[in-house]
Amino acid sequence: MFAEFLQYLFSGLTAGSTYALVALGFTIIYNASHIINFAQGEFLMIGGLGSVMLMQYGLPMPLAIVAAIVLAVLAGILIEKLAIERAATNDIVPLIIITIGASLFLRGGAQFFWGKSIHALPAFTGNTPINIAGATILPQSLWVLGIGAVVVCLLAWFFTRTLTGKAMLAVSHNPNAARLVGINPRFILMLSFALAGALGAVAGAVAAPITLTVYDVGVMLGLKGFVAAVLGGLGSPLGAVAGGLLLGIMEAFTAGYISSEYKDAVPFVIVLLVLFFMPSGLFGSRATERV
Amino acid sequence: MRIKTLGAALLLALASAGTAAFAAPDGKPIKVGTFLSVTGPASFLGDPELKTLEHWVGKINDEGGVLGRPLELVHYDTSGNAGKARTFVKRLINSDQVDVIVGGSTTGTTMAAVPLVERSGVAMISLAGGIPIIDPVKKWVFKTPHTDRMAARKILKDMQSRGFTKVGLISGSGGFGQSGRTQTLEAASEFDIEIVADETYNNSDTDMTAQLTNIANTQGVQAVLNFGFGQGPAIVTRNYKQLGLELPFYQSHGVASEKYIELAGDAAEGVRLPAGALLVASKLDDDDPQKKVALAYKQEYENAFNESISQFGGHAYDGLMIAVEAIEAAGSADRGAIRDAIENTEGFVGVGGVFNMSPDDHMGLDLSAFRMLEIHDGTWTLID
């Protein structure tokens, strides 16, 4: 009984830690601009598929991953420079739609240049499962969890302890006031896209040995990550992680204890209920709308 | 109007001059129509199919054509859209006046064309797997690929021969997985097998250990079968190994490609699955009738396109060759005569199996078209 419970928990943590990393990417751009970047899943794809492709050109894995991260950062900057900035609007909805367009573009590009086949990145430290009280977890899942933890700490430090991080929060609260005190909102926005690109690519590369990777891997993972971010409270790094893990664990427990047919339905219903009673998510700051 | 007619006449004259100058066979070309999903989500089907058709039509013409007349391939890309398929098939029949149709790629596009070919009386050899295409039998509609029902029966038969009576099933929620699940559940009792666990997963899921744990904990389960397509089965296989499950593990023909072994890695060791002869062409017995055909197709395709073969291109090869044999047997390109000859196809050795069509069987394959394989040391081994 306990071994089963533990196995479902591990299964949930494995899936949930990937959702959490994707959710963190949403958080950064949301914090800087209130834009929801629907190309976040594609950053993940660039990280995973890009690493595989660069390894095929003969790069060793660590170098390939770093190069793929650089690629995703470039993609993030280009989206901001060529699409978001050119739109010259502060209206959020058109900007969100632009990110959907960017995601289609990136997916199409990957399909064209890297092909449509599915690839697997080798696990960082082998495939021997770790056995804990009758349940098993792969070392790669621990990598995803560990890197998730490191990223949360770094982000918390960045947003609360560095000038740039604080500037980013300031821009999100009031772009005009931020400009008055000498912050360049354009630079902050570009920085947030670059950061989100890097973070997405890290998530993609570290999760690729588990999730496998293909040009459209970002679609579903991006959506789940978005749900996780909303569940945890958009804008809160801690909330993103909690939301991701919770979503993964709910899925696994539903599949294990209720029925795999309802695996996706039950968590989404719970998410709806949570948002109904706590509209700003589990860890979100209460929205203060000034009139 | 006049100019148009003149232009058309000129074009026709040029075209016939061209044919006369470059192709050995002369006379009016025999038109083979096709509508495939070359782009879009089903492009993995349509792309190798179209390449195969184009290449072999060219080859047949180089070798003198059919009945001394050249073949002409008329193609439209449906991009997997059933509505487009309808329009294109109408065009193939009415304005292109094709003599026989080979296509489409998917069950959806094929079924959209069925009413048209039935009404107009043109034989259509579909390259899609769905059972509704040939069951119930339709006068003008044929198909070459094996069905999910055959795969399920082949697997269940192998399980029965190993004495298994209680089997756990895990299937993908996509069309392929669900069709396979239905066929397995329907056929199981015929082989005295009880499906004791019935789990599903989404094709985009990244961890299936919860479902597998449930199956492993089911009382009396003796073997596990996974019906699915794409990355899902590879992840299920990895999870199976991660959990250290010792039960015999079966996959469907949906994973019958080198890609599966590459993705699942050493977790694929010992997995059994049914597959067409093409995958193991070089390992077949020398007296196996399919060996020569499958090997020849494989080499020709790989030389021409410098990419590895897929079963789907093989279905197109079979479809084209059955049509060509039928035209030769009929001795004319009359639509009705071609249909009758296709229905009389007997002992045609193709890439997908040995075809014996009849008025109640418009596919003509039996379970021998599938070979049972087991994965050993990262490669396929024939086990029957």
XYZ file of C-alpha atoms in Angstrom:
675
model
C 0.000 0.000 0.000
C 2.662 2.463 1.068
C 4.911 1.488 -1.839
C 2.055 2.277 -4.238
C 1.415 5.610 -2.592
C 5.092 6.462 -2.820
C 5.247 5.399 -6.473
C 2.299 7.654 -7.376
C 3.968 10.466 -5.463
C 7.242 9.981 -7.370
C 5.352 9.799 -10.642
C 3.633 13.067 -9.746
C 6.868 14.748 -8.689
C 8.547 13.727 -11.954
C 5.832 15.254 -14.121
C 5.197 18.111 -11.692
C 8.794 19.293 -11.527
C 8.758 19.827 -15.305
C 5.496 21.774 -15.068
C 7.054 23.838 -12.281
C 10.060 24.823 -14.395
C 7.792 25.862 -17.262
C 5.585 27.796 -14.853
C 8.632 29.724 -13.586
C 9.255 30.990 -17.124
C 5.711 32.365 -17.289
C 6.314 34.050 -13.952
C 9.321 36.079 -15.065
C 7.746 37.672 -18.111
C 4.493 38.185 -16.235
C 6.376 39.964 -13.477
C 8.049 42.334 -15.911
C 5.108 43.140 -18.113
C 1.917 41.249 -17.195
C 2.277 39.531 -20.566
C 1.540 35.805 -20.604
C 4.128 34.414 -22.958
C 2.594 31.497 -24.819
C 5.909 30.838 -26.548
C 7.296 29.573 -23.211
C 6.709 25.956 -24.276
C 8.746 26.616 -27.413
C 11.716 27.839 -25.330
C 11.479 24.449 -23.649
C 11.478 22.747 -27.042
C 14.540 24.745 -28.152
C 16.359 23.667 -24.985
C 15.619 19.970 -25.425
C 15.530 19.502 -29.179
C 18.319 22.044 -29.694
C 20.605 20.104 -27.347
C 19.906 16.868 -29.213
C 20.554 18.493 -32.585
C 23.786 20.169 -31.475
C 24.956 16.844 -30.044
C 24.361 15.341 -33.464
C 26.800 17.925 -34.835
C 29.363 16.455 -32.467
C 29.243 18.799 -29.490
C 29.605 17.134 -26.062
C 26.378 17.220 -24.039
C 27.195 20.031 -21.557
C 28.360 22.298 -24.384
C 25.338 21.410 -26.508
C 23.003 22.303 -23.662
C 24.747 25.629 -23.070
C 24.569 26.409 -26.792
C 20.869 25.501 -26.871
C 20.262 27.816 -23.912
C 22.039 30.632 -25.777
C 19.823 29.883 -28.773
C 16.691 30.163 -26.642
C 17.934 33.442 -25.124
C 18.443 34.778 -28.654
C 14.960 33.608 -29.611
C 13.545 35.399 -26.553
C 15.375 38.630 -27.374
C 14.316 38.485 -31.019
C 10.664 37.942 -30.111
C 10.818 40.982 -27.855
C 12.765 43.187 -30.308
C 11.042 42.225 -33.539
C 7.486 41.530 -32.418
C 6.586 42.822 -28.959
C 8.462 46.125 -29.188
C 7.374 46.812 -32.762
C 3.763 46.424 -31.746
C 4.223 49.680 -29.811
C 1.299 49.117 -27.526
C 0.891 48.722 -23.815
C -2.327 46.834 -24.284
C -1.759 43.338 -22.902
C -4.134 41.306 -25.072
C -2.521 42.056 -28.471
C 0.887 41.321 -26.956
C -0.297 37.946 -25.661
C -1.636 37.135 -29.113
C 1.747 38.096 -30.572
C 3.396 35.499 -28.323
C 1.002 32.868 -29.686
C 2.141 33.841 -33.172
C 5.772 33.636 -32.085
C 5.178 30.151 -30.692
C 3.707 28.981 -34.012
C 6.671 30.497 -35.828
C 9.237 28.800 -33.592
C 7.434 25.449 -33.846
C 7.269 25.745 -37.639
C 10.955 26.677 -37.800
C 11.947 23.715 -35.642
C 9.829 21.413 -37.780
C 11.496 22.724 -40.903
C 15.119 22.802 -39.786
C 15.236 20.011 -37.219
C 12.607 17.657 -38.614
C 9.578 16.033 -37.127
C 11.063 12.992 -35.444
C 11.100 12.370 -31.730
C 14.461 12.362 -29.944
C 15.780 11.356 -26.552
C 18.565 13.207 -24.740
C 20.756 10.828 -22.691
C 20.128 10.978 -18.937
C 22.736 13.117 -17.101
C 23.702 10.437 -14.590
C 22.505 7.125 -15.934
C 19.199 5.314 -15.999
C 19.522 3.127 -12.910
C 16.362 3.737 -10.884
C 16.742 4.623 -7.205
C 14.649 2.328 -5.022
C 13.073 3.887 -1.936
C 10.778 1.692 0.189
C 9.581 -0.327 -2.785
C 9.009 2.637 -5.105
C 11.411 3.813 -7.790
C 12.477 7.187 -9.109
C 14.962 7.950 -11.880
C 18.059 10.025 -11.097
C 16.976 12.413 -13.853
C 13.818 13.287 -11.880
C 16.075 14.336 -9.002
C 18.004 16.523 -11.455
C 14.781 18.238 -12.508
C 13.706 18.724 -8.890
C 17.164 19.942 -7.850
C 17.532 22.392 -10.703
C 14.008 23.597 -10.024
C 15.000 24.326 -6.416
C 18.171 26.142 -7.465
C 16.254 28.245 -9.993
C 13.658 29.253 -7.388
C 16.375 30.379 -4.989
C 18.158 32.320 -7.726
C 14.949 34.007 -8.809
C 13.988 34.892 -5.239
C 17.430 36.418 -4.792
C 17.213 38.215 -8.124
C 13.812 39.778 -7.487
C 14.442 40.829 -3.884
C 18.180 41.510 -3.649
C 19.386 42.922 -6.975
C 18.727 46.333 -8.448
C 17.765 44.897 -11.841
C 15.330 42.481 -10.248
C 13.733 45.225 -8.225
C 13.610 47.405 -11.329
C 11.749 44.593 -13.060
C 9.153 44.439 -10.305
C 8.885 48.228 -10.361
C 8.159 48.217 -14.096
C 5.477 45.605 -13.618
C 3.775 47.680 -10.935
C 3.895 50.997 -12.740
C 5.889 51.468 -15.972
C 5.470 55.245 -15.992
C 6.658 55.737 -12.437
C 9.536 53.361 -13.118
C 10.573 55.429 -16.117
C 10.475 58.580 -13.978
C 13.033 57.122 -11.595
C 15.330 56.230 -14.483
C 14.460 52.640 -15.339
C 14.322 51.767 -19.025
C 11.193 49.582 -19.374
C 12.212 48.381 -22.835
C 15.480 47.028 -21.546
C 13.685 45.366 -18.638
C 11.183 43.751 -20.998
C 13.970 42.459 -23.241
C 15.822 41.156 -20.223
C 12.739 39.321 -19.030
C 12.324 37.593 -22.394
C 16.004 36.635 -22.401
C 15.706 35.237 -18.876
C 12.532 33.360 -19.676
C 14.224 31.916 -22.759
C 17.170 30.725 -20.697
C 14.925 29.276 -18.021
C 12.698 27.516 -20.559
C 15.723 26.036 -22.290
C 17.178 24.818 -18.989
C 13.847 23.148 -18.228
C 13.709 21.636 -21.705
C 17.225 20.229 -21.551
C 16.963 18.815 -18.055
C 13.509 17.301 -18.693
C 14.248 15.966 -22.195
C 15.681 12.618 -20.975
C 12.301 11.965 -19.293
C 9.754 13.631 -21.541
C 11.632 12.929 -24.802
C 11.655 15.858 -27.170
C 10.066 16.733 -30.498
C 9.199 19.955 -32.308
C 5.746 20.184 -30.664
C 6.703 19.001 -27.166
C 6.136 22.559 -25.936
C 2.426 22.671 -26.737
C 1.105 20.454 -23.981
C 3.922 21.141 -21.495
C 3.460 24.872 -22.073
C -0.245 24.580 -21.362
C 0.297 22.504 -18.212
C 2.971 24.979 -17.081
C 0.553 27.851 -17.608
C -2.117 26.082 -15.561
C 0.463 25.463 -12.846
C 1.472 29.138 -12.845
C -2.156 30.235 -12.547
C -2.848 27.701 -9.825
C 0.130 28.874 -7.799
C -0.634 32.525 -8.415
C 0.806 34.288 -11.474
C 3.932 36.219 -10.610
C 5.022 34.244 -7.585
C 8.072 31.983 -8.152
C 7.206 29.924 -5.088
C 3.617 29.656 -6.293
C 4.783 28.449 -9.715
C 6.729 25.609 -8.142
C 3.955 24.684 -5.741
C 1.393 24.832 -8.556
C 3.517 22.645 -10.830
C 4.209 19.971 -8.233
C 0.597 19.990 -7.071
C -0.700 19.588 -10.622
C 1.671 16.686 -11.287
C 0.806 14.950 -8.023
C -2.936 15.398 -8.567
C -2.602 13.826 -12.012
C -0.644 10.867 -10.707
C -2.984 10.218 -7.788
C -6.016 10.462 -10.049
C -4.447 7.973 -12.459
C -3.463 5.714 -9.586
C -6.453 5.802 -7.259
C -9.408 6.837 -9.431
C -8.902 6.040 -13.114
C -6.411 6.999 -15.780
C -9.413 8.076 -17.906
C -9.940 11.020 -15.557
C -6.260 11.840 -15.156
C -6.537 15.214 -16.890
C -10.108 16.010 -15.932
C -9.832 15.809 -12.141
C -6.848 18.183 -11.758
C -8.432 20.725 -14.094
C -11.660 20.656 -12.118
C -9.686 21.180 -8.914
C -7.833 24.074 -10.531
C -11.157 25.643 -11.509
C -12.425 25.263 -7.959
C -9.282 26.790 -6.485
C -9.505 29.751 -8.837
C -13.181 30.156 -8.063
C -12.513 30.572 -4.364
C -9.026 32.097 -4.600
C -8.991 34.043 -7.899
C -5.343 35.050 -7.544
C -4.113 31.520 -6.970
C -2.581 29.847 -3.963
C 0.345 32.202 -3.487
C -0.654 35.175 -5.618
C -0.749 38.629 -4.150
C -4.251 39.984 -3.724
C -5.045 42.124 -6.704
C -5.458 45.741 -5.685
C -7.264 47.517 -8.438
C -7.031 51.272 -8.080
C -9.722 53.362 -9.647
C -12.586 30.745 -75.758
C -10.988 30.184 -79.134
C -7.562 31.155 -77.852
C -8.035 28.884 -74.865
C -8.892 25.915 -77.077
C -5.976 26.676 -79.342
C -3.659 26.935 -76.346
C -4.931 23.661 -74.950
C -4.474 21.960 -78.289
C -0.950 23.309 -78.535
C -0.158 22.115 -75.022
C -1.558 18.693 -75.794
C 0.501 18.491 -78.957
C 3.631 19.518 -77.057
C 2.876 17.061 -74.291
C 2.365 14.143 -76.642
C 5.496 15.129 -78.545
C 7.310 15.105 -75.222
C 6.028 11.675 -74.313
C 6.929 10.315 -77.704
C 10.432 11.697 -77.506
C 11.392 10.729 -73.970
C 9.350 7.701 -72.911
C 9.635 4.358 -74.591
C 5.954 3.392 -74.289
C 3.538 5.398 -76.395
C -0.186 5.624 -76.759
C -2.603 7.324 -74.444
C -1.314 7.223 -70.849
C -3.124 5.184 -68.221
C -4.005 7.616 -65.460
C -3.465 6.657 -61.830
C -5.041 9.200 -59.503
C -3.871 9.720 -55.936
C -4.748 12.031 -53.041
C -2.326 11.838 -50.116
C -1.661 13.706 -46.884
C 1.801 14.912 -47.908
C 1.751 17.940 -45.604
C 0.039 18.469 -42.266
C -0.166 16.211 -39.228
C -0.299 12.969 -41.238
C 2.666 13.872 -43.442
C 4.630 10.965 -41.997
C 2.192 8.805 -44.005
C 1.775 10.842 -47.170
C 5.397 11.820 -47.688
C 6.888 8.311 -48.116
C 3.743 7.229 -49.978
C 4.013 9.943 -52.616
C 7.765 9.404 -53.006
C 7.117 5.707 -53.535
C 4.357 6.251 -56.084
C 6.337 8.830 -58.067
C 9.481 6.747 -58.086
C 7.830 3.482 -59.117
C 5.604 5.075 -61.749
C 8.781 6.477 -63.280
C 10.460 3.089 -63.035
C 7.517 1.274 -64.641
C 7.527 3.776 -67.508
C 11.275 3.326 -68.013
C 10.662 -0.379 -68.301
C 8.007 -0.026 -71.001
C 4.865 0.976 -69.132
C 1.734 -1.105 -68.708
C 0.057 -2.756 -71.724
C 2.540 -0.779 -73.800
C 1.103 2.492 -72.514
C 2.802 4.873 -70.064
C 1.429 5.433 -66.570
C 0.577 8.970 -65.548
C 0.320 9.861 -61.873
C -2.139 12.634 -60.998
C -1.633 13.813 -57.425
C -3.324 16.220 -55.026
C -2.201 16.961 -51.461
C -5.110 16.751 -49.002
C -2.935 17.791 -45.995
C -5.020 15.314 -44.034
C -8.234 17.276 -44.559
C -11.289 15.132 -45.372
C -13.136 18.040 -46.984
C -10.263 18.666 -49.385
C -10.060 14.944 -50.084
C -13.661 15.011 -51.337
C -12.991 17.924 -53.653
C -9.824 16.413 -55.051
C -11.326 12.979 -55.631
C -14.209 14.611 -57.480
C -11.639 16.388 -59.636
C -9.670 13.173 -60.190
C -12.786 11.346 -61.363
C -14.536 14.055 -63.370
C -11.909 16.346 -64.848
C -8.722 14.260 -64.760
C -10.669 11.144 -65.810
C -8.344 8.788 -63.954
C -8.656 5.052 -64.557
C -7.891 3.924 -61.002
C -7.190 5.656 -57.672
C -4.448 4.744 -55.192
C -4.957 6.606 -51.862
C -5.668 8.294 -49.493
C -3.317 8.216 -46.582
C -5.724 8.361 -43.654
C -8.969 6.613 -42.796
C -10.715 10.005 -42.634
C -9.725 11.136 -46.136
C -10.474 7.692 -47.559
C -13.942 7.514 -46.051
C -14.699 11.003 -47.389
C -13.974 9.714 -50.895
C -15.915 6.443 -50.591
C -19.358 7.780 -51.643
C -17.802 9.442 -54.713
C -15.952 6.400 -56.013
C -18.941 4.177 -55.284
C -21.220 6.466 -57.277
C -18.839 7.058 -60.171
C -17.519 3.526 -60.398
C -13.761 3.980 -60.071
C -11.710 1.452 -58.127
C -9.874 2.982 -55.153
C -7.069 1.223 -53.293
C -6.727 2.987 -49.952
C -3.435 3.185 -48.025
C -5.112 3.721 -44.645
C -5.430 1.255 -41.797
C -9.017 1.733 -40.601
C -11.381 -1.235 -40.565
C -14.480 0.750 -41.724
C -12.841 1.080 -45.163
C -13.365 -2.602 -45.960
C -15.914 -3.668 -43.364
C -18.608 -3.746 -44.627
C -17.205 -4.488 -48.090
C -17.793 -1.740 -50.647
C -17.853 -2.630 -54.311
C -15.189 -0.178 -55.516
C -13.044 0.217 -52.385
C -9.931 -1.821 -51.497
C -7.010 -1.338 -49.122
C -3.469 -2.632 -48.638
C -2.348 -1.915 -45.023
C -2.961 -4.394 -42.216
C -5.645 -3.448 -39.713
C -5.421 -2.895 -35.970
C -7.705 -5.896 -35.602
C -5.074 -8.137 -37.215
C -2.344 -6.739 -34.967
C -4.450 -7.303 -31.854
C -5.245 -10.877 -32.930
C -1.608 -11.620 -33.744
C -0.548 -10.456 -30.281
C -3.359 -12.326 -28.506
C -2.503 -15.479 -30.449
C 1.107 -15.255 -29.313
C -0.017 -14.714 -25.714
C -2.322 -17.719 -25.961
C 0.480 -19.905 -27.280
C 2.577 -18.931 -24.254
C -0.301 -19.919 -21.962
C -1.265 -16.468 -20.719
C -4.900 -15.997 -19.716
C -4.824 -12.741 -17.744
C -3.418 -9.679 -19.464
C -3.066 -6.038 -18.457
C -3.732 -3.426 -21.169
C -2.422 0.137 -21.335
C -3.321 2.235 -24.363
C -2.774 5.748 -25.685
C -5.802 8.022 -25.866
C -5.202 8.872 -29.555
C -7.126 7.302 -32.432
C -4.599 4.533 -32.964
C -4.382 3.500 -29.308
C -8.128 3.563 -28.788
C -8.861 1.580 -31.933
C -6.279 -0.976 -30.835
C -7.817 -1.083 -27.361
C -11.301 -1.728 -28.771
C -10.044 -4.495 -31.061
C -8.092 -6.133 -28.244
C -11.070 -6.079 -25.872
C -13.349 -7.507 -28.578
C -11.019 -10.294 -29.660
C -9.604 -11.311 -26.271
C -12.275 -13.865 -25.364
C -11.705 -15.761 -28.627
C -8.198 -16.513 -27.391
C -9.381 -17.372 -23.846
C -7.713 -14.242 -22.556
C -9.164 -11.953 -19.942
C -8.153 -8.279 -19.900
C -7.764 -7.754 -16.153
C -6.470 -4.181 -16.221
C -7.393 -1.465 -18.704
C -5.391 1.770 -18.310
C -4.944 4.743 -20.621
C -2.575 7.667 -20.982
C -2.488 10.844 -23.069
C -0.086 10.908 -25.986
C 1.629 13.968 -24.539
C 2.034 12.493 -21.035
C 5.547 12.250 -19.698
C 5.238 9.670 -16.946
C 3.098 6.518 -16.886
C 4.463 4.803 -13.776
C 1.165 5.314 -11.910
C -0.797 3.340 -14.530
C 1.878 0.638 -14.715
C 1.933 0.306 -10.922
C -1.806 -0.328 -11.033
C -1.383 -3.010 -13.676
C 1.458 -4.673 -11.797
C -0.662 -4.785 -8.643
C -3.621 -6.390 -10.418
C -4.291 -9.902 -9.153
C -3.032 -12.649 -11.489
C -1.774 -10.489 -14.364
C 0.617 -12.513 -16.560
C 1.577 -10.135 -19.368
C 1.174 -6.491 -20.339
C 0.206 -5.017 -23.719
C 0.699 -1.397 -24.754
C -1.241 -0.101 -27.777
C -0.018 3.317 -28.820
C 1.829 5.467 -31.313
C 4.560 8.122 -31.116
C 6.603 8.874 -28.003
C 4.028 7.437 -25.553
C 5.000 3.767 -25.978
C 8.709 4.643 -25.634
C 8.023 6.379 -22.301
C 5.831 3.461 -21.160
C 8.704 1.106 -21.981
C 11.191 3.213 -20.008
C 8.794 3.380 -17.056
C 8.323 -0.397 -17.253
C 12.049 -0.852 -16.831
C 12.220 1.809 -14.113
C 9.626 -0.081 -12.058
C 11.582 -3.283 -12.590
C 8.534 -5.181 -13.898
C 9.389 -8.744 -14.916
C 6.139 -9.597 -16.744
C 6.411 -10.240 -20.504
C 5.779 -6.946 -22.287
C 4.068 -6.559 -25.682
C 3.879 -3.517 -27.935
C 1.731 -3.021 -31.044
C 2.816 -2.524 -34.670
C 2.506 1.212 -33.929
C 6.105 1.217 -32.690
C 7.545 -1.027 -35.401
C 10.426 1.271 -36.348
C 14.082 1.703 -35.447
C 13.075 4.944 -33.746
C 11.331 3.003 -30.962
C 14.485 1.089 -30.068
C 16.477 4.323 -30.187
C 14.055 6.147 -27.870
C 13.410 3.340 -25.385
C 17.077 2.306 -25.267
C 17.938 -0.824 -23.309
C 14.462 -0.745 -21.728
C 13.184 -2.199 -25.025
C 15.111 -5.408 -24.416
C 12.773 -8.417 -24.525
C 9.736 -6.490 -25.801
C 7.579 -8.432 -28.293
C 5.584 -6.870 -31.111
C 3.963 -7.722 -34.446
C 5.397 -6.051 -37.563
C 5.295 -6.293 -41.336
C 8.040 -8.129 -43.213
C 9.675 -4.891 -44.335
C 11.221 -4.180 -40.942
C 13.101 -7.471 -40.895
C 13.502 -7.988 -44.654
C 17.137 -9.063 -44.475
C 16.458 -11.487 -41.619
C 13.658 -13.429 -43.326
C 14.245 -17.028 -44.431
C 15.510 -17.255 -47.980
C 12.465 -19.279 -49.027
C 10.099 -16.672 -47.586
C 8.140 -15.355 -50.581
C 8.198 -11.802 -49.211
C 11.949 -11.612 -48.747
C 12.794 -10.711 -52.337
C 10.037 -8.114 -52.706
C 10.673 -6.456 -49.345
C 14.442 -6.316 -49.807
C 14.139 -4.948 -53.342
C 11.726 -2.235 -52.202
C 13.950 -1.312 -49.264
C 17.102 -1.016 -51.362
C 15.464 0.869 -54.201
C 13.780 3.356 -51.848
C 16.837 3.944 -49.723
C 19.030 4.457 -52.779
C 16.577 6.853 -54.383
C 15.768 9.012 -51.361
C 18.652 8.473 -48.968
C 16.327 8.043 -45.986
C 15.201 4.953 -44.139
C 12.081 3.157 -45.328
C 8.762 3.208 -43.544
C 5.962 0.681 -43.642
C 3.695 3.379 -45.095
C 5.675 3.722 -48.305
C 5.432 -0.054 -48.552
C 1.628 0.158 -48.487
C 1.771 2.604 -51.411
C 4.049 0.214 -53.319
C 1.573 -2.618 -52.763
C -1.357 -0.417 -53.804
C 0.327 0.677 -57.028
C 1.534 -2.812 -57.936
C -1.869 -4.394 -57.289
C -3.394 -1.762 -59.578
C -0.758 -2.398 -62.261
C -1.215 -6.176 -62.091
C -4.959 -5.705 -62.312
C -4.659 -3.511 -65.406
C -2.424 -6.125 -67.014
C -4.782 -8.941 -66.054
C -7.777 -6.992 -67.346
C -5.955 -6.229 -70.568
C -7.496 -2.781 -70.652
C -7.788 0.387 -68.633
C -11.552 0.115 -68.396
C -12.638 1.213 -64.910
C -14.969 -1.734 -64.379
C -12.499 -4.294 -65.724
C -9.791 -2.941 -63.409
C -12.100 -3.272 -60.418
C -12.957 -6.878 -61.240
C -9.287 -7.724 -61.725
C -8.339 -6.153 -58.380
C -11.001 -8.212 -56.662
C -9.528 -11.329 -58.308
C -5.990 -10.551 -57.068
C -4.579 -13.850 -55.893
C -1.221 -14.710 -54.438
C 0.177 -11.222 -55.054
C 3.363 -10.995 -53.029
C 3.721 -7.467 -51.739
C 5.778 -5.631 -49.149
C 2.949 -5.847 -46.597
C 2.095 -9.518 -47.118
C 0.618 -11.986 -49.599
C -2.679 -10.615 -50.932
C -5.645 -12.840 -51.782
C -8.640 -10.621 -52.481
C -12.186 -11.909 -52.873
C -15.697 -10.444 -53.119
C -15.973 -10.521 -49.303
C -12.391 -9.512 -48.540
C -11.115 -6.298 -50.097
C -7.830 -6.330 -48.185
C -6.794 -9.911 -48.728
C -4.239 -10.254 -45.939
C -4.240 -12.855 -43.174
C -2.325 -13.013 -39.910
C 0.772 -14.329 -41.712
C 1.331 -10.779 -42.960
C 2.509 -9.919 -39.459
C 5.712 -11.375 -38.033
C 6.159 -11.647 -34.301
C 9.410 -9.961 -33.288
C 11.335 -9.704 -30.068
C 13.937 -7.039 -29.377
C 17.352 -8.422 -28.451
C 20.602 -6.488 -28.130
C 18.984 -3.423 -29.650
C 17.763 -5.172 -32.777
C 14.803 -7.232 -34.037
C 14.711 -11.006 -33.793
C 12.107 -13.128 -35.580
C 10.431 -15.558 -33.223
C 8.099 -17.484 -35.503
